[in-house]
Amino acid sequence: MPSGYTAYHFSHPAGPVSPSCPLSLCGLPVRHVAMDRKVAVPEDGPPVVSWLPEEGEKLDQEGEDQVKDRGQWTNKMEFVLSVAGEIIGLGNVWRFPYLCYKNGGGAFFIPYFIFFFTCGIPVFFLEVALGQYTSQGSVTAWRKICPLLQGIGLASVVIESYLNIYYIIILAWALFYLFSSFTSELPWTTCTNTWNTEHCMDFLNHSGARTATSSENFTSPVMEFWERRVLGITSGIHDLGALRWELALCLLLAWLICYFCIWKGVKTTGKGTATPPRKPKGDRVAPSAPLPLSCGLPQVWMDAGTQIFFSFAICQGCLTALGSYNKYHNNCYRDSIALCFLNSATSFAAGFVVFSILGFMAQEQGLPISEVAESGPGLAFIAFPKAVTMMPLSQLWSCLFFIMLIFLGLDSQFVCVECLVTASMDMFPSQLRKSGRRELLILAIAVFCYLAGLFLVTEGGMYIFQLFDYYASSGICLLFLAMFEVICISWVYGADRFYDNIEDMIGYRPWPLVKISWLFLTPGLCLATFLFSLSQYTPLKYNNIYVYPPWGYSIGWFLALSSMICVPLFVIITLLKTRGSFKKRLRQLTTPDPSLPQPKQHLYLDGGTSQDCGPSPTKEGLIVGEKETHL
């Protein structure tokens, strides 16, 4: 034998032949051995096979063009932390507390918990279970369940694409504030900076001398730092102005962190940290004026419903993508309930922290809490920075607060990108699920989203950011998709059939309220809230002052409709592409993919004992063992 080669010798097995062992190991005739092996057949004894690999040939024979497996979570904790990192985000800190205050405090909890149990948990569990059952991302999962309504998955991808462009801008702002905190004096404390105007008033030195006239004619250094130093904001969306290069660099840093945290797959995505909010110093809670009981007002119900859908990341494709990497028999029902309660508990805890700080500010400045209570970026980049200037070691608290914001935003951004990557790779596995293709795909997404995000870090970029936030992922879009999701599963695919699939995965059937919600409660509440949202629509105003031009609102409605139109559009496209009568096409397009796992059937013997008979026949079988769809 030539030097430099290794000979592998296989002996004839003594026991019964295993059907899974290689041919040469099982003592089969030598002619079955591939031609690239060297075979020696001695007169006595089993055949001996010597494999002579070519130079540079790998033992596993894997080529660069070989399609890789999807992969799975290494353990349950990676899945739990990834989902927790996605759903516990900035909205828990800056949106939920304000909605509670705005809608009457405790009265807001009544509609909130009704939506929590009838919409939040059922739809959250539906999306996670769908991903685990199909082992597919958002687009291909819905395509396999019901080809007619595959537009649901495409709509979620559109929403996720918009989120990838504008959500990370918040991280760029937080990074800018974090770097600005490493100074001997916080730059938004005084009015002696180059960006301050003659209308700037140092509130620390004039906190007790504020009058109605001064509040109208003067601005705080915190506001001027935000609008003039960070944003450099222009007069309107018609004037985008110059690129804020410091924000562009912060945005680039945020994308670099995101890329290198997820580029190797779910095994690196799952290592992300779900960081709970830390409580800044501030131990006084200012009592707010009691508001009238408002749980009967439609606006309160709309706020409660949209908050549930926002904070649970429903209808964005993330939960389906993350659930698709679970093991088939993972108890996704228990995980979903625990994660939903964890998310709401975090929101309640954040409410105590936020209003402890706002109450502290109101008392120090002698103002009613209604004048300091804000929501969204105003809370994170105006109210809280003002609060830390009143505390000892203000630079330390400022750094801790913005580090918390960055962690809360980063793990949500990780999952946003991972959802888009998973959907793309499952749609085109033969092209993208190869060696090195995932890294290139993430790089392409990051570069595209970064270039698109540069428009949002111009001097007029804040106006574009508000359009994305108000229209692209609005409650109207999420309610519309949630309604079609539950209709597809409960009425087209069949709620009982999906319960059978879940029982096959986790070993028992979930609580009946979940199925009742899928069938009646969730679509009814979503439809009512959706119609009310349309009837009470008010055009976006920046800071409740600036009115967008008509073409600006047209851009906003294009962002909203571009996701919702996917559902009816692909219904029409799939019907036109399918041949046959309308009834035949409709039946074919509402039939699930036969490759989906089938629930096991049990044969009951005499005496009441049962015997597992394996999976029920698929569509190619002779017996149809599945329930038919409602259509």
XYZ file of C-alpha atoms in Angstrom:
631
model
C 0.000 0.000 0.000
C 1.442 3.431 -0.877
C 2.806 5.465 1.967
C 0.751 8.363 3.274
C -2.544 6.476 3.072
C -4.545 4.794 5.781
C -6.182 1.418 5.371
C -9.469 0.808 7.204
C -10.253 -2.882 7.854
C -13.775 -4.040 8.647
C -14.602 -7.417 10.182
C -17.738 -9.425 9.546
C -20.271 -8.858 12.354
C -21.036 -11.853 14.506
C -24.629 -10.934 15.318
C -27.651 -10.239 13.168
C -27.254 -7.761 10.359
C -28.332 -4.212 11.236
C -30.271 -2.497 8.487
C -28.566 0.797 9.251
C -24.947 -0.343 8.984
C -22.878 0.159 5.809
C -22.869 -2.599 3.234
C -19.259 -3.552 3.762
C -19.763 -3.784 7.516
C -22.692 -6.159 7.213
C -20.874 -8.809 5.221
C -22.773 -8.193 1.978
C -21.136 -9.159 -1.315
C -18.104 -7.120 -2.209
C -19.611 -5.977 -5.489
C -21.846 -3.608 -3.483
C -18.824 -1.641 -2.324
C -18.210 1.634 -4.161
C -15.615 1.597 -6.923
C -13.363 4.097 -5.139
C -12.519 1.494 -2.433
C -9.788 -1.125 -2.621
C -11.300 -4.550 -1.923
C -9.388 -7.684 -0.962
C -11.211 -11.025 -0.646
C -9.101 -13.646 1.146
C -9.909 -17.327 0.742
C -10.828 -17.654 4.419
C -12.555 -14.913 6.391
C -14.638 -11.890 5.639
C -13.855 -9.369 2.929
C -11.453 -6.576 3.800
C -12.124 -3.074 2.464
C -9.343 -0.528 2.317
C -10.391 3.071 1.681
C -7.697 5.041 -0.075
C -8.719 8.721 0.171
C -7.330 11.168 -2.304
C -5.058 13.878 -0.993
C -7.126 16.640 0.639
C -10.258 14.483 0.752
C -12.262 14.755 3.984
C -13.346 11.688 5.895
C -16.963 12.889 6.159
C -17.126 13.561 2.421
C -18.854 16.907 3.036
C -18.560 19.372 0.216
C -19.094 23.073 0.260
C -22.256 22.645 -1.806
C -23.877 20.192 0.591
C -27.127 21.454 2.136
C -26.802 21.702 5.913
C -29.381 20.770 8.529
C -31.440 23.520 10.159
C -30.007 22.919 13.603
C -31.715 23.055 16.999
C -31.328 24.786 20.318
C -28.620 23.197 22.442
C -30.939 23.301 25.454
C -34.294 24.715 26.508
C -32.738 27.683 28.278
C -31.425 29.070 24.984
C -34.962 29.104 23.590
C -36.440 30.659 26.731
C -33.790 33.395 26.916
C -34.087 34.166 23.209
C -37.861 34.565 23.396
C -37.603 36.526 26.643
C -35.020 38.796 25.052
C -37.376 39.451 22.152
C -40.569 40.155 24.095
C -39.020 41.974 27.076
C -37.894 45.126 25.369
C -38.149 48.864 25.363
C -41.947 48.821 25.211
C -42.075 47.337 28.715
C -40.140 50.328 30.025
C -41.456 53.293 28.093
C -44.938 52.359 26.814
C -46.767 50.190 29.351
C -46.314 52.510 32.398
C -47.526 55.521 30.425
C -50.605 53.662 29.148
C -51.490 52.675 32.715
C -51.257 56.298 33.841
C -53.087 57.643 30.779
C -56.017 55.216 31.078
C -56.767 55.452 34.776
C -54.233 53.220 36.490
C -55.993 50.155 37.870
C -58.928 50.541 35.474
C -56.549 49.798 32.606
C -55.859 46.335 34.029
C -59.394 45.090 33.306
C -59.194 45.246 29.493
C -55.478 44.419 29.660
C -56.056 41.075 31.391
C -59.018 40.244 29.165
C -56.770 40.657 26.128
C -53.986 38.846 27.978
C -56.001 35.638 28.451
C -58.106 35.693 25.267
C -55.613 37.061 22.721
C -52.113 37.258 24.172
C -51.538 33.722 25.450
C -53.581 31.921 22.726
C -51.900 33.651 19.768
C -48.460 33.534 21.404
C -48.838 29.788 21.964
C -50.247 29.297 18.459
C -47.184 30.834 16.807
C -44.652 28.968 18.958
C -46.471 25.643 18.485
C -46.737 26.244 14.740
C -42.995 26.737 14.444
C -42.221 23.693 16.597
C -44.663 21.479 14.692
C -43.530 22.457 11.190
C -39.836 23.142 11.982
C -40.079 26.024 9.524
C -39.836 29.798 9.554
C -42.823 32.086 9.267
C -43.362 31.906 5.489
C -42.899 28.181 4.877
C -44.743 27.243 8.087
C -47.954 28.914 6.908
C -47.386 27.610 3.384
C -47.300 24.030 4.686
C -50.324 24.496 6.938
C -52.488 26.285 4.362
C -51.008 27.270 0.973
C -53.964 29.574 0.339
C -53.033 31.805 3.299
C -49.251 31.776 2.951
C -49.491 35.564 2.688
C -49.716 35.639 6.495
C -46.083 34.599 6.719
C -45.012 37.012 3.998
C -46.819 39.865 5.756
C -44.928 39.121 8.973
C -41.651 39.191 7.029
C -42.544 42.626 5.637
C -43.232 43.939 9.150
C -40.011 42.380 10.415
C -38.053 44.011 7.585
C -39.351 47.428 8.607
C -38.476 46.713 12.241
C -34.925 45.796 11.254
C -34.533 49.193 9.607
C -35.920 51.537 12.261
C -35.799 49.716 15.626
C -32.013 49.706 15.723
C -32.001 53.519 15.417
C -32.977 53.592 19.095
C -29.766 51.716 19.884
C -27.778 54.317 17.945
C -29.326 57.076 20.084
C -28.634 55.107 23.276
C -25.010 54.551 22.269
C -24.622 58.275 21.604
C -25.982 59.101 25.071
C -23.776 56.423 26.636
C -20.624 57.868 25.088
C -21.733 61.373 26.116
C -22.033 60.199 29.730
C -18.273 59.688 30.085
C -17.650 63.340 30.943
C -16.952 65.267 34.118
C -20.380 66.879 33.774
C -23.325 65.505 31.829
C -23.679 67.682 28.716
C -27.450 68.043 29.101
C -27.179 69.534 32.598
C -26.283 73.156 31.809
C -26.993 75.799 29.170
C -23.353 76.735 28.515
C -22.776 74.435 25.549
C -22.336 75.505 21.945
C -25.668 74.010 20.861
C -27.710 75.841 23.513
C -29.836 78.852 22.612
C -30.715 82.007 24.503
C -34.021 80.371 25.450
C -32.291 77.615 27.437
C -32.965 77.647 31.179
C -30.992 75.635 33.722
C -33.850 73.977 35.592
C -31.582 72.871 38.441
C -31.046 76.495 39.402
C -34.547 77.695 38.565
C -36.668 74.777 39.674
C -38.681 76.893 42.106
C -39.053 79.979 39.900
C -40.984 78.524 37.018
C -44.068 80.406 35.905
C -46.488 80.021 33.054
C -44.535 82.576 31.033
C -41.181 80.922 31.602
C -42.496 77.477 30.729
C -43.722 78.807 27.392
C -40.685 80.889 26.437
C -37.832 78.759 27.781
C -36.566 75.269 27.039
C -34.607 72.871 29.197
C -31.008 71.868 28.436
C -32.164 68.240 28.196
C -34.592 69.111 25.401
C -32.013 71.184 23.565
C -29.410 68.418 23.840
C -31.902 65.940 22.357
C -33.192 68.119 19.532
C -30.151 70.254 18.685
C -27.149 68.093 19.648
C -28.365 64.544 18.985
C -30.973 64.957 16.245
C -30.164 68.383 14.822
C -33.810 68.320 13.832
C -35.057 70.341 10.870
C -38.379 72.079 10.334
C -40.085 69.139 8.621
C -39.875 65.943 6.594
C -39.451 67.981 3.413
C -35.995 69.036 4.672
C -33.891 65.971 5.506
C -30.750 68.043 5.976
C -27.278 66.585 6.405
C -26.249 63.191 7.714
C -25.476 63.120 11.435
C -22.160 61.311 11.106
C -21.859 60.576 14.841
C -25.220 58.796 14.797
C -24.202 57.011 11.593
C -21.119 55.642 13.373
C -23.204 54.588 16.382
C -25.613 52.844 14.004
C -22.683 51.067 12.359
C -21.427 49.909 15.764
C -24.878 48.580 16.653
C -25.031 46.567 13.413
C -21.510 45.183 13.950
C -22.468 43.966 17.430
C -25.657 42.436 16.078
C -23.894 40.716 13.173
C -21.179 39.021 15.188
C -23.663 37.867 17.841
C -25.854 35.862 15.445
C -23.744 35.072 12.370
C -23.058 31.444 13.324
C -26.667 30.392 13.798
C -29.079 29.776 16.636
C -26.336 28.352 18.818
C -24.847 31.867 18.986
C -28.196 33.652 18.985
C -29.226 31.610 22.016
C -26.213 32.863 23.937
C -27.746 36.365 23.981
C -28.621 37.741 27.376
C -32.137 38.664 28.433
C -31.270 41.516 30.748
C -34.028 42.657 33.106
C -34.384 46.388 33.734
C -32.400 47.657 36.676
C -33.951 50.149 39.030
C -32.243 53.554 39.093
C -32.138 55.364 42.389
C -35.340 57.177 43.271
C -37.442 55.897 46.125
C -40.348 58.346 46.169
C -43.604 57.675 44.417
C -45.595 60.860 43.857
C -49.341 60.263 44.134
C -51.104 61.010 40.884
C -54.483 62.648 40.625
C -57.229 60.021 40.540
C -58.616 59.585 37.056
C -62.216 58.619 36.313
C -62.990 54.961 35.831
C -62.341 54.489 32.142
C -62.441 50.764 31.491
C -65.645 51.221 29.486
C -64.116 53.631 26.958
C -63.253 52.096 23.567
C -59.899 53.900 23.461
C -58.794 52.081 26.612
C -59.602 48.727 25.043
C -57.692 49.654 21.912
C -54.651 50.700 23.960
C -54.795 47.460 25.968
C -55.103 45.292 22.869
C -52.332 46.966 20.913
C -50.031 46.857 23.956
C -50.535 43.082 24.241
C -49.680 42.552 20.588
C -46.698 44.906 20.717
C -45.143 43.516 23.884
C -45.712 39.837 22.991
C -44.114 40.232 19.518
C -47.206 38.632 17.990
C -47.646 38.510 14.191
C -44.013 39.410 13.532
C -42.808 35.906 12.675
C -40.293 35.868 15.531
C -42.098 33.343 17.708
C -42.585 30.933 14.805
C -38.922 31.212 13.829
C -37.655 30.640 17.373
C -40.090 27.789 17.987
C -38.950 26.053 14.804
C -35.582 25.268 16.430
C -37.205 23.423 19.345
C -37.143 19.670 19.670
C -40.394 18.124 18.487
C -41.499 16.976 21.944
C -40.604 20.184 23.781
C -43.414 21.390 26.057
C -44.072 24.643 24.198
C -47.422 25.105 25.973
C -45.822 25.433 29.394
C -43.037 27.620 27.994
C -45.503 29.974 26.309
C -47.594 30.526 29.430
C -44.502 31.118 31.575
C -43.039 33.601 29.080
C -46.311 35.529 28.788
C -46.557 35.924 32.555
C -42.870 36.870 32.737
C -43.376 39.598 30.148
C -46.360 41.139 31.924
C -44.674 40.892 35.324
C -41.688 42.769 33.899
C -44.026 45.479 32.606
C -45.586 45.888 36.058
C -42.160 46.057 37.704
C -41.031 48.631 35.143
C -44.122 50.689 35.947
C -43.116 50.966 39.606
C -39.577 51.968 38.629
C -40.631 54.512 36.004
C -43.148 56.302 38.197
C -40.794 56.252 41.152
C -38.434 58.314 39.005
C -41.152 60.524 37.525
C -42.611 61.124 40.977
C -39.167 62.090 42.240
C -38.790 64.550 39.352
C -42.228 66.065 39.873
C -41.593 66.638 43.576
C -38.139 68.133 43.024
C -39.402 70.581 40.381
C -42.744 71.364 42.004
C -44.712 70.173 38.981
C -47.739 67.909 38.598
C -46.753 64.472 37.398
C -48.792 64.943 34.211
C -46.157 67.435 32.999
C -43.275 64.999 33.377
C -44.999 61.761 32.336
C -44.056 60.884 28.773
C -44.034 57.826 26.535
C -41.658 56.433 23.940
C -38.372 58.159 23.083
C -39.430 61.183 25.108
C -39.317 59.102 28.290
C -35.969 57.454 27.503
C -34.085 60.439 26.094
C -35.700 63.425 27.843
C -37.397 62.478 31.123
C -34.866 59.908 32.376
C -31.750 61.934 31.440
C -33.303 64.848 33.327
C -33.895 62.559 36.315
C -30.311 61.299 36.536
C -28.987 64.865 36.700
C -30.812 65.241 40.029
C -29.080 62.214 41.545
C -25.635 61.912 43.110
C -23.069 60.253 40.853
C -25.191 61.237 37.882
C -22.633 59.990 35.342
C -22.729 56.501 36.856
C -26.531 56.326 36.814
C -26.607 57.671 33.285
C -24.202 54.971 32.095
C -26.173 52.235 33.849
C -29.475 53.441 32.420
C -28.291 53.595 28.816
C -26.450 50.280 29.113
C -29.769 48.821 30.236
C -31.502 50.344 27.189
C -28.830 48.937 24.885
C -29.176 45.421 26.316
C -32.966 45.588 26.120
C -32.790 46.691 22.511
C -29.965 44.447 21.335
C -31.507 41.091 22.176
C -34.755 42.192 20.524
C -32.764 43.222 17.459
C -30.942 39.861 17.416
C -34.233 38.027 17.117
C -35.575 40.441 14.495
C -32.643 39.651 12.221
C -32.723 35.922 13.046
C -36.397 35.778 12.087
C -35.660 37.274 8.671
C -32.680 34.956 8.156
C -34.663 31.855 9.160
C -37.537 32.730 6.833
C -35.159 33.316 3.913
C -33.161 30.117 4.457
C -36.301 27.997 4.763
C -37.711 29.499 1.572
C -34.525 28.796 -0.391
C -32.737 25.952 1.439
C -30.810 24.598 -1.549
C -29.277 28.013 -2.204
C -28.804 29.463 1.292
C -28.328 26.482 3.624
C -24.772 25.816 2.537
C -21.365 26.474 3.987
C -20.749 30.198 4.369
C -24.095 31.253 2.886
C -25.691 32.149 6.228
C -22.909 34.589 7.056
C -23.244 36.231 3.648
C -27.026 36.459 4.009
C -26.784 38.166 7.405
C -24.130 40.496 6.007
C -26.388 41.415 3.090
C -29.325 42.097 5.438
C -27.145 44.168 7.762
C -25.655 46.242 4.931
C -29.043 46.878 3.318
C -30.729 47.825 6.600
C -27.789 50.031 7.569
C -27.903 51.927 4.279
C -31.678 52.325 4.565
C -31.279 53.418 8.181
C -28.967 56.260 7.174
C -32.059 58.198 6.079
C -33.252 57.990 9.687
C -30.051 59.512 11.101
C -30.209 62.622 8.968
C -31.292 65.921 10.487
C -34.849 65.238 9.371
C -34.676 61.521 10.090
C -36.843 61.750 13.206
C -39.863 62.507 11.038
C -39.216 59.330 9.020
C -38.703 57.333 12.228
C -42.120 58.457 13.484
C -43.733 57.333 10.206
C -42.195 53.862 10.566
C -43.205 53.596 14.210
C -46.768 54.864 13.690
C -47.647 52.988 10.499
C -45.216 50.168 9.587
C -45.752 48.044 12.701
C -48.899 49.667 14.019
C -51.624 47.971 16.003
C -53.840 47.974 12.911
C -51.395 45.745 11.018
C -50.892 43.360 13.931
C -54.614 43.029 14.665
C -55.320 42.338 10.991
C -52.741 39.542 10.814
C -53.739 38.037 14.180
C -57.306 37.739 12.967
C -56.231 35.781 9.885
C -53.826 33.606 11.888
C -56.489 32.290 14.242
C -59.009 31.907 11.396
C -56.476 29.885 9.407
C -55.645 27.540 12.291
C -59.068 27.175 13.891
C -61.435 27.268 10.908
C -59.372 26.260 7.864
C -56.773 23.847 9.224
C -59.029 22.832 12.105
C -58.677 23.583 15.809
C -59.209 19.919 16.736
C -56.577 18.800 14.258
C -54.073 21.309 15.627
C -54.918 20.121 19.145
C -54.092 16.579 17.977
C -50.732 17.812 16.687
C -50.020 19.575 19.973
C -50.979 16.484 21.951
C -48.559 14.474 19.823
C -45.797 16.963 20.675
C -46.335 17.584 24.397
C -48.328 14.507 25.445
C -51.596 16.153 26.498
C -54.202 18.602 25.221
C -54.019 22.253 26.345
C -56.691 24.022 28.357
C -60.009 24.246 26.427
C -60.054 28.055 26.786
C -57.209 28.225 24.267
C -59.283 26.483 21.594
C -62.357 28.559 22.434
C -60.247 31.692 22.065
C -58.930 30.553 18.675
C -62.437 29.811 17.447
C -64.423 32.766 18.781
C -62.896 35.148 21.326
C -59.645 36.134 19.608
C -61.052 36.805 16.112
C -64.019 38.663 17.621
C -61.904 40.941 19.812
C -59.338 41.519 17.053
C -62.035 42.417 14.530
C -63.793 44.804 16.926
C -60.540 46.514 17.916
C -59.395 46.679 14.288
C -62.616 48.362 13.141
C -62.539 50.788 16.059
C -58.915 51.677 15.273
C -59.915 52.567 11.722
C -62.935 54.588 12.833
C -60.912 56.537 15.416
C -57.867 57.052 13.206
C -56.052 60.335 13.798
C -53.184 61.422 11.521
C -49.702 61.426 12.993
C -48.361 64.672 14.443
C -44.775 65.015 15.603
C -44.800 66.281 19.204
C -48.542 66.897 18.668
C -47.556 70.041 16.745
C -46.010 69.311 13.350
C -48.507 68.182 10.707
C -47.074 66.039 7.917
C -47.722 66.958 4.284
C -50.183 64.752 2.357
C -47.376 62.863 0.620
C -45.897 62.097 4.054
C -49.124 60.414 5.140
C -49.155 58.555 1.816
C -45.752 57.079 2.683
C -47.095 56.039 6.069
C -50.134 54.270 4.628
C -47.934 52.575 2.054
C -45.856 51.141 4.912
C -49.008 49.904 6.656
C -50.760 48.463 3.599
C -47.633 46.813 2.183
C -47.868 44.141 4.884
C -51.650 43.762 5.080
C -52.060 43.486 1.299
C -49.911 40.331 1.269
C -52.764 38.191 2.625
C -55.445 38.887 -0.028
C -52.857 39.327 -2.781
C -51.399 35.842 -2.355
C -54.867 34.337 -2.033
C -55.574 35.647 -5.530
C -52.149 34.647 -6.892
C -52.310 31.064 -5.600
C -55.865 30.624 -6.893
C -54.856 31.848 -10.342
C -51.748 29.644 -10.477
C -53.627 26.469 -9.486
C -55.475 24.514 -12.154
C -58.906 22.927 -11.937
C -62.368 24.024 -10.921
C -62.732 26.631 -8.202
C -63.899 24.026 -5.683
C -60.993 21.729 -6.546
C -58.471 24.574 -6.312
C -59.906 25.724 -3.002
C -59.729 22.219 -1.561
C -56.193 21.694 -2.825
C -54.980 25.024 -1.423
C -56.489 24.373 2.017
C -54.946 20.901 2.322
C -51.860 20.761 4.579
C -48.548 19.541 3.253
C -48.392 15.709 3.520
C -44.799 15.898 4.765
C -45.942 17.384 8.087
C -45.695 15.052 11.107
C -48.862 13.070 11.688
C -50.174 12.378 15.209
C -49.821 8.816 16.430
C -52.834 6.540 16.490
C -53.553 4.100 19.316
C -55.087 0.651 18.901
C -57.177 -0.289 21.936
C -56.932 -3.985 22.762
C -59.107 -6.209 24.901
C -58.871 -5.170 28.527
C -58.572 -1.458 27.781
C -54.836 -1.426 27.084
C -53.582 0.624 24.155
C -50.795 -0.030 21.715
C -48.996 2.662 19.734
C -49.551 2.041 16.043
C -47.279 4.786 14.771
C -48.248 7.832 12.793
C -51.521 7.966 10.960
C -51.434 7.650 7.183
C -50.589 10.733 5.171
C -52.341 11.967 2.074
C -50.503 9.403 -0.029
C -51.763 6.558 2.160
C -54.776 4.368 1.572
C -56.656 5.551 4.659
C -57.321 9.183 5.550
C -56.788 9.350 9.290
C -56.982 13.138 9.653
C -59.956 15.422 10.160
C -61.047 17.350 7.105
C -60.851 21.131 7.071
C -63.953 23.213 7.666
C -63.811 24.310 4.051
